[in-house]
Coordinates of C-alpha atoms and ligand atoms in Angstrom, one line a residue:
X1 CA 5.4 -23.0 29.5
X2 CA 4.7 -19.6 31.5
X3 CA 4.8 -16.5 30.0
X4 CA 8.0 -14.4 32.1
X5 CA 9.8 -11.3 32.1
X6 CA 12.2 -13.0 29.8
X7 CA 9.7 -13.8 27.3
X8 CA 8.3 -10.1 27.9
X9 CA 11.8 -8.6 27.3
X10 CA 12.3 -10.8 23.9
X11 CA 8.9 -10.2 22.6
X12 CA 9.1 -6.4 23.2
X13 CA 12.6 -6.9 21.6
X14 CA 11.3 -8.9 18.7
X15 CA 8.6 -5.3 18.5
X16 CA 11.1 -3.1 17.9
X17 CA 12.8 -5.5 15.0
X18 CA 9.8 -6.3 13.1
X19 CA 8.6 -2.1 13.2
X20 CA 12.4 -1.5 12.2
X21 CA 12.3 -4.2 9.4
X22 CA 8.7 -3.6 8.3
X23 CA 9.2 0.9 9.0
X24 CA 9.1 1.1 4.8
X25 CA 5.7 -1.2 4.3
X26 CA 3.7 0.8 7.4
X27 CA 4.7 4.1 5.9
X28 CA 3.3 3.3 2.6
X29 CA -0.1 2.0 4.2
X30 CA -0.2 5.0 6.1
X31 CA 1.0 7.2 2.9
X32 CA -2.2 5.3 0.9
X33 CA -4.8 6.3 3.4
X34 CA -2.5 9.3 6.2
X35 CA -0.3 11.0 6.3
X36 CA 2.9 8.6 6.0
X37 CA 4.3 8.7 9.7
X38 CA 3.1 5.4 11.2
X39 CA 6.0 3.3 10.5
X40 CA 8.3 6.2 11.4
X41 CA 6.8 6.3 15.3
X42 CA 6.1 2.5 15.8
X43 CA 9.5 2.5 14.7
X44 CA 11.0 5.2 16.8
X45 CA 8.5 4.4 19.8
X46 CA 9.6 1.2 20.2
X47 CA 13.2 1.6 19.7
X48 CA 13.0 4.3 23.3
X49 CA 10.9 1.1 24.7
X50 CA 14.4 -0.7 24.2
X51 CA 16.7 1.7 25.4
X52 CA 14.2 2.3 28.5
X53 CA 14.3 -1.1 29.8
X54 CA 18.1 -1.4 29.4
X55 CA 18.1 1.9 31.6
X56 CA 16.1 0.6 34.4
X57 CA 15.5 -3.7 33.7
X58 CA 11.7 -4.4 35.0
X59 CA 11.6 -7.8 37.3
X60 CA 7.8 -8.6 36.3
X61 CA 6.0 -9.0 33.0
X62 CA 3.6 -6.2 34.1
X63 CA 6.4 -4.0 35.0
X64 CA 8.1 -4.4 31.5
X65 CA 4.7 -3.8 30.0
X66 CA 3.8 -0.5 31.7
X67 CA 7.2 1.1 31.2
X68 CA 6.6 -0.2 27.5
X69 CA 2.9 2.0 27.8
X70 CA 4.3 5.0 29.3
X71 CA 7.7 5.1 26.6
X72 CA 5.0 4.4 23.7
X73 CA 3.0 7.1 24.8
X74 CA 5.2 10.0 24.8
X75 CA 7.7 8.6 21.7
X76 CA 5.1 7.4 19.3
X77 CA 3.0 10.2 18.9
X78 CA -0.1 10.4 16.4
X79 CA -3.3 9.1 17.1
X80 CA -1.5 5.2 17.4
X81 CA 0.9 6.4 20.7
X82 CA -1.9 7.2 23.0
X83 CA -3.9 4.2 22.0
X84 CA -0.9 1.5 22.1
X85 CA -0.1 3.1 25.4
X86 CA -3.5 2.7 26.7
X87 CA -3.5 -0.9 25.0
X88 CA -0.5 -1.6 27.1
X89 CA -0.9 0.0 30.4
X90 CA -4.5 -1.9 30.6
X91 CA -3.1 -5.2 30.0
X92 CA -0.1 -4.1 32.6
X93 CA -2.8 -3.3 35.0
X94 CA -4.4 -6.9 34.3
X95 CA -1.2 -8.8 34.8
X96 CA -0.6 -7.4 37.7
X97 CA 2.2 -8.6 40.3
X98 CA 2.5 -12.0 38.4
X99 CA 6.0 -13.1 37.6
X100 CA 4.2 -16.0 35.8
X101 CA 1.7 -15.6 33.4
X102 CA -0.6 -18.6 32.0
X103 CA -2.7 -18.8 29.1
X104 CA -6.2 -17.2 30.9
X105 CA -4.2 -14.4 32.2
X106 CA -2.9 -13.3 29.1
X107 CA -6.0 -13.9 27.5
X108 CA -7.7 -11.6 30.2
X109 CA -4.4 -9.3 29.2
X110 CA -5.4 -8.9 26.0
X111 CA -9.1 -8.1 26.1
X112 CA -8.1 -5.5 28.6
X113 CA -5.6 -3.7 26.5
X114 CA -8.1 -4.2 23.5
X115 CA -10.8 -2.8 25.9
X116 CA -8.2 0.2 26.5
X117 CA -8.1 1.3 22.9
X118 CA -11.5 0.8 22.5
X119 CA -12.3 2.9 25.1
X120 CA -10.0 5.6 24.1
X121 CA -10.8 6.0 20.4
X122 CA -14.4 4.6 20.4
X123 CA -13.8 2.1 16.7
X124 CA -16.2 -0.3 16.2
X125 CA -15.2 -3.8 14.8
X126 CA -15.3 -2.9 10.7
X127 CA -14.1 0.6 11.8
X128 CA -10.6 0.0 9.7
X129 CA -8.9 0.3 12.9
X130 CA -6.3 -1.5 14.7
X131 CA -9.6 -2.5 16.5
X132 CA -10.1 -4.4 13.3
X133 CA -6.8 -6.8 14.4
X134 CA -7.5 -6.6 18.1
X135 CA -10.8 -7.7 18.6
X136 CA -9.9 -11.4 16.4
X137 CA -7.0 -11.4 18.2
X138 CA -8.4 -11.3 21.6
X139 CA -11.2 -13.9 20.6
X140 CA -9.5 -16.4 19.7
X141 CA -7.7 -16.1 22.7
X142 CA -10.3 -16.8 24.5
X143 CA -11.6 -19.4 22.5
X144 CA -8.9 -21.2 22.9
X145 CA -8.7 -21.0 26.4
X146 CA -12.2 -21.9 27.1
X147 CA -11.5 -24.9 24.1
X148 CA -9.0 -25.7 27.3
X149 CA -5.7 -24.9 24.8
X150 CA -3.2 -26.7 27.2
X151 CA -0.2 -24.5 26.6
X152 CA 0.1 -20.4 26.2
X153 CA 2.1 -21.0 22.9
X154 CA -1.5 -22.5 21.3
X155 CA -2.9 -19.2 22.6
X156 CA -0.4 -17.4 21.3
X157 CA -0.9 -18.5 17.8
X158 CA -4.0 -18.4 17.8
X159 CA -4.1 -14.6 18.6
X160 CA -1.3 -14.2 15.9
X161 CA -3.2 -15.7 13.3
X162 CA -6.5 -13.7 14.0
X163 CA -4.9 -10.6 14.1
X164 CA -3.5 -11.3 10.7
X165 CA -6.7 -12.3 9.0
X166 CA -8.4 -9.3 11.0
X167 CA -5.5 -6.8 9.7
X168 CA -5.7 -8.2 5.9
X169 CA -9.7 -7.9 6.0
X170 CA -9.5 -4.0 6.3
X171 CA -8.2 -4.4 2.8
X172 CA -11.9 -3.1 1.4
X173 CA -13.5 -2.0 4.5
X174 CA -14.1 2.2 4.3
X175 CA -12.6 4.1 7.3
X176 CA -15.1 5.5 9.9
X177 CA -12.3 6.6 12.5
X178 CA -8.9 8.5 12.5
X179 CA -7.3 10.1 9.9
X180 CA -8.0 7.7 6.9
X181 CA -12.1 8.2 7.3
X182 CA -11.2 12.0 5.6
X183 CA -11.0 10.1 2.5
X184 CA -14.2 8.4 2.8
X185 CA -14.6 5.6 0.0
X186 CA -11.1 6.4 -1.1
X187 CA -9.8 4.8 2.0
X188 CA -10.7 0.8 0.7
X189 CA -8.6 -0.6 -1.2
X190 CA -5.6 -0.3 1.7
X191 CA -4.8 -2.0 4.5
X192 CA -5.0 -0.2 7.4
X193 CA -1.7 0.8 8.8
X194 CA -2.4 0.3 12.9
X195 CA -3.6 -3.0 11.9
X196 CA -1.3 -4.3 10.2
X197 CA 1.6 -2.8 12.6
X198 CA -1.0 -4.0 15.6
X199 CA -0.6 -8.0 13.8
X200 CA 3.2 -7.7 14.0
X201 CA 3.0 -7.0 17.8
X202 CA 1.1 -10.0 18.0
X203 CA 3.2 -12.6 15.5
X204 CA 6.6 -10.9 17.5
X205 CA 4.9 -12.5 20.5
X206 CA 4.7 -15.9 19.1
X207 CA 8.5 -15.3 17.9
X208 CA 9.3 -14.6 21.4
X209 CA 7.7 -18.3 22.7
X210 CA 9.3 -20.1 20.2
Ligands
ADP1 P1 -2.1 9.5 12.7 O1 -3.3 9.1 12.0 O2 -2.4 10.6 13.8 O3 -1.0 9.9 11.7 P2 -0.7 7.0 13.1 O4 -0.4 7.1 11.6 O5 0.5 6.8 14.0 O6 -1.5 8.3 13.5 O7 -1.7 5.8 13.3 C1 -2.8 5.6 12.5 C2 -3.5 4.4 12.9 O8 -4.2 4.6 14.2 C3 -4.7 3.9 12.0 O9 -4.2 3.1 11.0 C4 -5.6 3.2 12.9 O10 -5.3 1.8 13.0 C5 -5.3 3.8 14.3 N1 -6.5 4.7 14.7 C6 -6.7 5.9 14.4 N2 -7.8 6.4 15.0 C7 -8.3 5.4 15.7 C8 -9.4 5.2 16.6 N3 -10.2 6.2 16.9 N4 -9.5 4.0 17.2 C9 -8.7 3.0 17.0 N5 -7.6 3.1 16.2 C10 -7.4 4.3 15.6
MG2 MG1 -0.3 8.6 10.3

C-alpha cells in the first residue's frame, strides 16, 4: 500500500477523535506540569483542521497536510500550535506534489516535520518535549526503511510504537524547555503532555492504514 489523500484525510480524522477522546487525560498532564490547556487546543485545533478540509477538500497528501499546519497554527495556540504547525508544514513541504506516498517518503516526512519543531523550539532529546516522542519516532522510521520494511504499514508501526515508548520515558525526565521547566525537579514524575498528545498523532496514523 501507498499512503494517499484518503489515508491523509482518515488519519487527520482519526487526530481529531483521539484529542477529543483523550481532551480529559492531556489536560491533567498538562495541569501536573502547565497550565492545563493542552488537551483543550489539540482538541479544539484539530476539530477547525476538520471543518477546514470539508470547506475546501485537498487532492494531495501534502495539500491536506499544509492546510492541517496553517489551521493548527492559528487554532491551537500555546507553545504546541506553532510547533505542530511547523511539524506539519515541513513534512507538507517534503511530500511535495506526490499523490502517492511510499515508505522512504514518509520517512523523509517525518524527520522533516521533527526537524521543524526542533528548529523552532530548540529541545534536545531528554528535553521532556514532544521532541522526546518525535525523535524515536522518526528513527525507527528510518530504520525500518533502511532494514528494507517492504510495506509503509511496518513503518508506520514502527513510528507508532517509538513514539509511545519515547512519550512514556519522559515519565522521570526533568523539564529543560517550555513551560514545565518553571518547576524544575518538580516537573518528573509526569508525562509530558506534547508527548503524549504527539504519540496519538502517530498511533491515529496506524489507525488510519489499517
Ligand atoms: P503551553 O505550554 O504554552 O501551555 P501547550 O500546553 O499547548 O502550551 O503545550 C505544551 C507542550 O509543548 C509541552 O508538553 C511540550 O511537549 C511542548 N513544548 C513546549 N516547549 C517546547 C519546545 N521548546 N520544544 C519542543 N516542545 C515544546
Ligand atoms: Mg499548556
Amino acid at each position: 500500500m501507498l499512503l494517499d489523500i484518503n489515508w491523509t484525510l482518515k488519519w487527520l480524522t482519526l487526530c481529531a477523535q483521539a484529542m477529543a477522546g483523550h481532551r480529559m487525560e492531556l489536560i491533567e498532564l498538562d495541569r501536573a506540569i502547565g497550565d492545563s490547556d493542552h488537551g483543550e487546543n489539540m482538541d479544539r485545533g484539530f476539530q477547525a483542521v476538520l471543518e477546514k478540509l470539508a470547506e475546501a477538500p485537498p487532492e494531495t497528501p501534502g495539500a491536506a497536510l499544509k492546510l492541517a499546519a496553517m489551521t493548527l497554527m492559528s487554532k491551537v495556540g500555546g507553545a504546541a500550535g506553532p510547533l505542530y504547525g511547523t511539524a506539519f508544514l515541513r513534512a507538507a513541504t517534503a511530500l511535495g506534489d506526490a499523490t502517492e506516498i511510499d515508505s522512504a517518503a514518509w520517512a523523509a516526512a517525518l524527520a522533516a516535520g521533527r526537524d521543524g519543531i526542533v528548529a523552532r523550539g530548540k529541545a534536545e532529546t531528554g528535553d521532556k518535549t514532544m521532541v522526546d516522542a518525535w525523535t524515536p519516532a522518526v528513527d525507527a522510521a528510518r530504520a525500518a526503511v533502511d532494514a528494507g520494511a517492504p510495506d509503509v504499514l511496518t513503518i508506520l508501526v514502527a513510528a507508532a510504537e517509538a513514539a509511545e515508548a519515547g512519550a512514556a520515558a519522559t515519565d522521570p525526565l526533568v523539564a529543560r524547555k517550555g513551560r514545565a521547566s518553571y518547576l524544575g525537579e518538580r516537573s518528573a514524575g509526569h508525562r509530558d503532555p506534547g508527548a503524549a498528545s504527539s504519540a496519538l498523532i502517530f498511533r491515529a496514523a496506524v489507525g488510519a492504514a489499517a
